[in-house]
Coordinates of C-alpha atoms and ligand atoms in Angstrom, one line a residue:
M1 CA 6.0 5.9 -0.8
K2 CA 8.0 4.3 2.0
Y3 CA 7.2 1.0 3.7
L4 CA 7.7 0.1 7.4
D5 CA 7.4 -3.4 8.8
S6 CA 5.4 -3.4 12.0
N7 CA 8.5 -4.4 14.0
D8 CA 10.4 -1.4 12.6
D9 CA 10.9 1.7 14.7
L10 CA 7.8 3.9 14.2
N11 CA 9.9 7.1 14.6
I12 CA 10.1 7.8 10.9
A13 CA 6.3 7.6 10.6
I14 CA 5.9 9.9 13.6
E15 CA 8.2 12.4 12.0
Y16 CA 6.0 12.3 8.9
I17 CA 3.0 13.2 11.0
K18 CA 4.8 16.0 12.8
N19 CA 5.9 17.4 9.4
G20 CA 2.2 17.5 8.3
K21 CA 2.4 14.4 6.0
A22 CA 0.3 11.3 5.6
V23 CA 0.9 7.8 7.1
I24 CA -1.0 4.7 6.3
F25 CA -1.5 2.5 9.4
P26 CA -3.4 -0.6 10.3
T27 CA -6.5 -0.6 12.4
E28 CA -8.7 -3.6 13.3
T29 CA -11.3 -2.6 10.7
V30 CA -9.4 -1.4 7.6
Y31 CA -6.2 0.5 7.0
G32 CA -6.4 4.3 7.6
I33 CA -4.6 7.1 5.8
G34 CA -3.7 9.4 8.7
A35 CA -2.6 12.9 9.4
N36 CA -2.5 15.3 12.4
A37 CA -6.2 16.2 13.0
L38 CA -5.3 19.6 14.4
D39 CA -3.3 20.6 11.3
R40 CA -5.5 22.1 8.7
N41 CA -3.0 21.7 5.9
A42 CA -2.2 18.1 6.7
V43 CA -5.9 17.4 6.6
D44 CA -6.2 19.0 3.2
K45 CA -3.5 16.7 1.9
I46 CA -5.6 13.7 2.9
F47 CA -8.5 14.9 0.9
K48 CA -6.1 15.5 -2.0
I49 CA -4.3 12.2 -1.9
K50 CA -7.6 10.3 -1.7
G51 CA -9.4 12.4 -4.3
R52 CA -12.1 12.7 -1.6
P53 CA -15.2 15.0 -2.1
Q54 CA -14.9 18.2 0.0
N55 CA -18.2 17.4 1.7
N56 CA -17.4 14.0 3.2
P57 CA -16.1 14.5 6.8
L58 CA -13.3 12.5 8.3
I59 CA -13.1 10.4 11.5
V60 CA -10.7 11.4 14.2
H61 CA -8.8 8.6 15.9
I62 CA -7.6 8.9 19.5
S63 CA -5.5 6.7 21.8
N64 CA -6.8 7.8 25.3
M65 CA -9.7 9.5 27.0
D66 CA -7.8 12.8 27.6
M67 CA -7.7 13.3 23.9
L68 CA -11.5 13.0 23.7
K69 CA -12.0 15.8 26.3
E70 CA -9.9 18.1 24.2
L71 CA -12.1 17.5 21.1
V72 CA -15.7 17.3 22.2
V73 CA -18.1 19.7 24.0
E74 CA -19.8 17.0 26.1
V75 CA -20.3 13.3 26.4
N76 CA -23.8 12.2 27.5
D77 CA -24.8 9.1 29.5
I78 CA -25.5 6.9 26.6
E79 CA -22.3 7.9 24.8
Q80 CA -20.4 7.2 27.9
K81 CA -22.0 3.7 28.1
L82 CA -21.0 3.1 24.5
I83 CA -17.5 4.2 25.2
D84 CA -17.2 1.9 28.3
K85 CA -18.6 -1.1 26.4
F86 CA -17.0 -0.7 22.9
W87 CA -13.8 1.4 23.1
P88 CA -11.2 0.7 22.2
G89 CA -12.9 -1.0 19.2
P90 CA -14.7 -0.6 15.9
L91 CA -17.3 2.0 16.9
T92 CA -17.3 5.6 15.8
I93 CA -19.4 8.1 17.8
I94 CA -20.6 11.4 16.4
F95 CA -20.2 14.2 19.1
P96 CA -20.7 18.0 19.2
K97 CA -17.2 19.3 18.3
K98 CA -14.9 21.9 19.9
D99 CA -13.3 24.7 17.9
V100 CA -9.8 23.2 18.0
I101 CA -10.9 20.8 15.3
P102 CA -10.3 22.5 11.9
N103 CA -13.5 22.9 9.8
N104 CA -12.1 20.9 7.0
V105 CA -12.0 17.7 9.2
T106 CA -15.8 17.9 9.6
C107 CA -16.6 19.7 6.3
N108 CA -18.1 22.5 8.3
L109 CA -20.4 20.3 10.4
E110 CA -20.8 21.1 14.1
T111 CA -20.2 17.5 14.9
V112 CA -17.2 15.2 14.7
G113 CA -16.9 11.4 14.4
I114 CA -14.4 9.9 16.9
R115 CA -13.1 6.4 17.5
M116 CA -10.4 4.7 19.6
P117 CA -9.1 1.7 17.6
S118 CA -8.3 -1.5 19.4
N119 CA -5.4 -2.4 17.1
E120 CA -2.2 -2.2 19.1
I121 CA -0.1 -0.7 16.4
A122 CA -2.7 2.0 15.7
R123 CA -2.9 3.0 19.4
K124 CA 0.8 3.0 19.8
F125 CA 1.2 5.1 16.7
I126 CA -1.4 7.7 17.7
S127 CA -0.1 7.9 21.2
E128 CA 3.5 8.5 20.0
C129 CA 2.3 11.1 17.6
E130 CA 0.8 12.9 20.6
C131 CA -2.0 14.3 18.6
P132 CA -5.4 13.0 17.4
I133 CA -5.2 11.5 13.9
V134 CA -7.8 11.9 11.1
A135 CA -7.9 8.8 9.1
P136 CA -10.3 7.9 6.3
S137 CA -10.0 4.4 4.9
A138 CA -6.8 3.9 2.9
N139 CA -8.1 3.8 -0.6
K140 CA -8.7 6.3 -3.5
S141 CA -12.1 7.7 -3.1
G142 CA -14.8 5.4 -4.5
K143 CA -12.6 2.3 -4.3
P144 CA -13.1 -0.5 -1.8
S145 CA -11.3 0.2 1.5
G146 CA -7.7 -1.1 1.8
T147 CA -7.5 -4.3 3.9
F148 CA -4.6 -6.0 2.1
L149 CA -1.1 -4.5 2.0
D150 CA -0.6 -5.3 -1.7
D151 CA -3.8 -3.5 -2.7
I152 CA -2.6 -0.5 -0.7
L153 CA 0.9 -0.5 -2.1
D154 CA -0.6 -0.7 -5.6
E155 CA -2.9 2.3 -5.0
F156 CA -0.5 4.7 -3.2
M157 CA 2.8 3.8 -4.9
E158 CA 3.2 7.3 -6.4
E159 CA 2.3 9.2 -3.2
D160 CA 4.5 10.7 -0.5
V161 CA 3.2 8.5 2.3
I162 CA 4.6 5.9 4.7
V163 CA 2.8 2.6 5.0
I164 CA 3.0 0.7 8.3
D165 CA 2.4 -3.0 7.7
G166 CA 0.0 -4.7 10.1
G167 CA -1.0 -7.7 8.0
Q168 CA -4.4 -8.3 6.7
S169 CA -7.1 -6.3 8.5
E170 CA -8.8 -8.4 11.2
I171 CA -12.4 -7.3 10.6
G172 CA -12.3 -6.0 7.0
L173 CA -15.2 -3.6 7.1
E174 CA -15.2 -0.1 8.5
S175 CA -16.4 0.8 12.0
T176 CA -20.0 1.1 12.9
V177 CA -20.9 4.9 12.9
V178 CA -23.5 6.0 15.4
K179 CA -25.1 9.2 16.6
V180 CA -27.1 9.6 19.9
N181 CA -30.2 11.7 19.5
N182 CA -32.8 12.2 22.3
G183 CA -31.7 9.0 24.0
I184 CA -31.8 6.9 20.8
I185 CA -28.8 5.4 19.2
E186 CA -29.0 5.9 15.4
I187 CA -26.8 3.7 13.2
L188 CA -25.5 5.8 10.3
R189 CA -23.1 3.2 9.0
P190 CA -23.4 -0.5 10.0
G191 CA -20.2 -2.3 10.9
Y192 CA -18.8 -5.1 13.2
I193 CA -20.7 -3.7 16.2
T194 CA -24.2 -4.8 15.4
Y195 CA -27.7 -3.5 16.0
D196 CA -28.3 -6.2 18.6
E197 CA -25.2 -5.3 20.6
L198 CA -26.1 -1.6 20.5
S199 CA -29.7 -2.3 21.5
K200 CA -28.5 -3.6 24.9
I201 CA -27.2 0.0 25.7
A202 CA -30.3 2.0 24.6
S203 CA -33.1 1.8 22.0
T204 CA -31.5 1.7 18.6
I205 CA -32.6 2.6 15.0
I206 CA -31.0 2.0 11.7
N207 CA -30.9 5.0 9.3
K208 CA -32.9 4.2 6.2
N209 CA -30.0 4.9 3.9
V210 CA -28.1 2.0 5.3
I211 CA -30.1 -0.5 3.3
E212 CA -31.9 1.8 0.7
K213 CA -30.7 4.0 -2.1
P214 CA -30.7 7.7 -1.0
K215 CA -32.8 9.9 -3.3
E216 CA -31.1 12.2 -5.8
N217 CA -30.9 15.4 -3.7
E218 CA -31.6 13.9 -0.3
Q219 CA -29.7 15.3 2.7
V220 CA -28.2 12.2 4.4
E221 CA -27.0 12.0 8.0
S222 CA -23.8 10.3 7.1
P223 CA -22.5 12.1 4.1
G224 CA -20.3 9.1 3.0
M225 CA -23.5 7.1 2.3
K226 CA -24.4 9.1 -0.8
F227 CA -21.2 8.7 -2.8
R228 CA -20.4 6.0 -5.4
H229 CA -18.5 3.5 -3.3
Y230 CA -16.8 0.1 -3.6
A231 CA -18.1 -0.5 -7.1
P232 CA -15.8 -2.4 -9.5
S233 CA -15.9 -1.2 -13.1
V234 CA -17.3 -4.6 -14.2
K235 CA -21.1 -4.7 -13.8
C236 CA -22.1 -6.5 -10.6
V237 CA -25.6 -7.7 -9.7
L238 CA -26.7 -8.5 -6.2
V239 CA -29.0 -11.5 -6.0
V240 CA -31.2 -11.7 -2.9
G241 CA -33.5 -14.3 -1.3
E242 CA -33.2 -17.7 0.3
K243 CA -30.0 -19.5 -0.7
I244 CA -31.8 -22.0 -3.0
D245 CA -33.8 -19.2 -4.7
I246 CA -30.7 -17.2 -5.2
E247 CA -29.1 -20.2 -6.9
K248 CA -32.1 -20.6 -9.2
K249 CA -32.1 -16.9 -10.1
I250 CA -28.4 -17.0 -10.9
L251 CA -28.7 -20.1 -13.0
N252 CA -31.6 -18.6 -15.0
E253 CA -29.6 -15.4 -15.6
I254 CA -26.6 -17.3 -16.7
Q255 CA -28.6 -19.4 -19.1
E256 CA -30.2 -16.3 -20.6
K257 CA -26.8 -14.6 -21.0
I258 CA -25.3 -17.6 -22.6
N259 CA -28.1 -17.9 -25.1
E260 CA -27.3 -14.3 -26.2
N261 CA -23.6 -14.8 -26.3
K262 CA -22.0 -18.3 -25.7
D263 CA -18.6 -16.8 -24.9
I264 CA -19.6 -14.3 -22.3
K265 CA -17.4 -14.3 -19.2
I266 CA -19.4 -14.7 -16.1
E267 CA -18.4 -14.8 -12.4
V268 CA -20.5 -15.9 -9.5
L269 CA -19.4 -14.8 -6.0
Y270 CA -21.2 -17.3 -3.7
K271 CA -21.5 -17.4 0.1
Y272 CA -20.8 -20.3 2.5
N273 CA -21.1 -23.6 0.5
E274 CA -20.7 -24.3 -3.2
P275 CA -24.0 -23.8 -5.1
T276 CA -25.9 -27.0 -5.6
L277 CA -27.1 -25.5 -8.9
K278 CA -24.0 -24.9 -11.0
L279 CA -23.3 -24.7 -14.7
E280 CA -19.9 -26.1 -15.4
R281 CA -18.3 -24.2 -18.4
D282 CA -14.9 -22.7 -19.0
N283 CA -16.3 -19.2 -19.2
I284 CA -18.1 -19.3 -15.9
K285 CA -16.1 -19.0 -12.7
Y286 CA -17.4 -19.7 -9.2
I287 CA -15.6 -17.9 -6.3
C288 CA -16.3 -18.4 -2.6
M289 CA -16.7 -15.2 -0.6
G290 CA -16.3 -17.0 2.8
K291 CA -17.6 -19.9 4.9
N292 CA -19.5 -17.5 7.2
D293 CA -20.2 -13.8 7.5
E294 CA -17.0 -13.1 9.5
E295 CA -14.9 -14.5 6.7
I296 CA -16.9 -12.6 4.0
S297 CA -16.4 -9.4 6.0
K298 CA -12.7 -10.0 6.1
Q299 CA -12.2 -10.7 2.4
I300 CA -14.9 -8.8 0.6
Y301 CA -13.0 -5.7 -0.3
H302 CA -10.0 -7.7 -1.6
L303 CA -12.5 -9.8 -3.7
L304 CA -14.2 -6.7 -5.1
R305 CA -10.8 -5.3 -6.1
D306 CA -9.9 -8.6 -7.8
I307 CA -13.0 -8.5 -10.0
D308 CA -11.5 -5.7 -12.1
K309 CA -8.3 -7.6 -12.6
R310 CA -10.1 -10.6 -14.1
K311 CA -12.3 -8.6 -16.4
A312 CA -15.4 -10.7 -16.6
D313 CA -18.4 -9.3 -18.5
I314 CA -20.8 -9.6 -15.6
V315 CA -20.6 -10.7 -12.0
Y316 CA -23.5 -12.1 -9.9
I317 CA -23.0 -11.8 -6.1
E318 CA -25.0 -13.9 -3.6
S319 CA -26.4 -11.6 -1.0
V320 CA -26.1 -12.4 2.7
D321 CA -29.1 -12.2 5.1
K322 CA -29.7 -8.8 6.7
K323 CA -29.1 -9.8 10.2
G324 CA -26.1 -9.4 12.6
L325 CA -22.9 -8.6 10.7
G326 CA -24.9 -9.4 7.5
I327 CA -26.4 -5.9 7.7
A328 CA -23.0 -4.3 7.3
I329 CA -22.0 -6.7 4.5
Y330 CA -25.3 -6.0 2.7
N331 CA -24.8 -2.3 3.0
R332 CA -21.4 -2.6 1.2
L333 CA -22.7 -5.0 -1.4
I334 CA -25.7 -2.9 -2.6
R335 CA -23.2 -0.1 -3.2
A336 CA -20.7 -2.4 -4.9
C337 CA -23.5 -3.4 -7.2
E338 CA -24.7 0.2 -7.6
Y339 CA -28.1 -0.9 -6.4
N340 CA -28.6 -3.5 -9.3
I341 CA -30.5 -6.0 -7.2
I342 CA -32.6 -9.0 -8.4
Ligands
TXA401 O1 -13.2 1.8 10.5 C1 -13.2 3.0 10.1 O2 -14.0 3.8 10.5 C2 -12.0 3.4 9.2 C3 -10.7 3.3 9.9 C4 -9.6 3.8 9.2 O3 -10.8 3.8 11.2 N1 -12.3 4.8 8.7 C5 -13.2 5.1 7.8 O4 -13.2 6.4 7.4 O5 -14.0 4.3 7.3 P1 -14.0 6.9 6.1 O6 -13.6 8.3 6.0 O7 -13.8 6.0 5.0 O8 -15.5 6.9 6.5 C6 -16.0 7.9 7.5 C7 -17.5 7.8 7.5 C8 -18.1 8.5 6.3 O9 -19.3 7.7 5.9 C9 -18.5 9.8 6.8 O10 -19.5 10.4 6.1 C10 -18.9 9.5 8.3 O11 -18.0 8.6 8.7 N2 -18.8 10.7 9.1 C11 -17.6 11.3 9.5 N3 -17.9 12.4 10.3 C12 -19.2 12.5 10.4 C13 -20.1 13.4 11.0 N4 -19.7 14.5 11.7 N5 -21.4 13.2 10.9 C14 -21.9 12.1 10.2 N6 -21.1 11.2 9.6 C15 -19.8 11.4 9.6
MG402 MG1 -13.9 5.1 3.2

């Protein structure tokens, strides 16, 4: 692994891409691990480095609209409105794809997910590579997405990649993924661009797998939604309801656990303000996820990664409300908790 400060010359990273290798670069959402989207072998390397299942397609990143024309069959009116309003930015749109895109990018689907990031380093990098860049989030498959440089360096230390430092990711959650069907915008993965914002463009629906567990053999619209994702190896439980009810539930749970084993190590990840109902003991740790949903979004993956370092026996996580950015956070938390919800 090689490391580049964002002020360094990007040439060595661009050489890497031209030679069919992988480069980790910052975007406004999370870091991506990128390769030339038109080079089938380079794309294969990304699947290999991440340990990514062969049936989970990649997003293609572009730096200008000419690139889009090369990649997709057509752009309909609603898609054009979405582009005008949200690009460059954290929105991925699923389009019918042209044949230039190798089949391994899309895992043989006829569609391709495309986005133009707003992060300046990302756009400069893509534009200087002079090719579209596939980039899944920079993490080993199943782990929380990379948003902190240290987490990324830890995880990819042994790999032949270059990492471009862009500081902590601004948003911290991946892009909103949408598909336009018969005039309706369907949200396949919620993100920073919310349901309310999209609804101003056209009528919008949220795919049911966004906030529910997909059935065992269910065909899901966004393949990424069915894989084990973000979950620490320590058991996590998501606690839902009004803030005060959440606090009551957690306190009850803690008391029960302590009655069974007085030394059990418990963590509580709480939102916004310190819980009013708290049990002060050495083996119970309270950690703030953020003062508001923006802060939670920004820190959540780093917090989830840290859970495994501290090795508690069980972690209770206060859920956020399913509105605005909260929908995207909730979507990640139910997966981190492997659908253990109380
Ligand atoms: O913010 C982001 O989107 C980040 C940064 C690096 O841009 N990238 C990212 O990529 O999150 P990844 O690979 O971790 O997630 C891609 C998601 C997956 O859930 C995948 O199933 C979905 O997009 N996807 C990709 N192509 C698709 C397609 N043709 N149809 C439906 N879903 C697709
Ligand atoms: Mg990912």
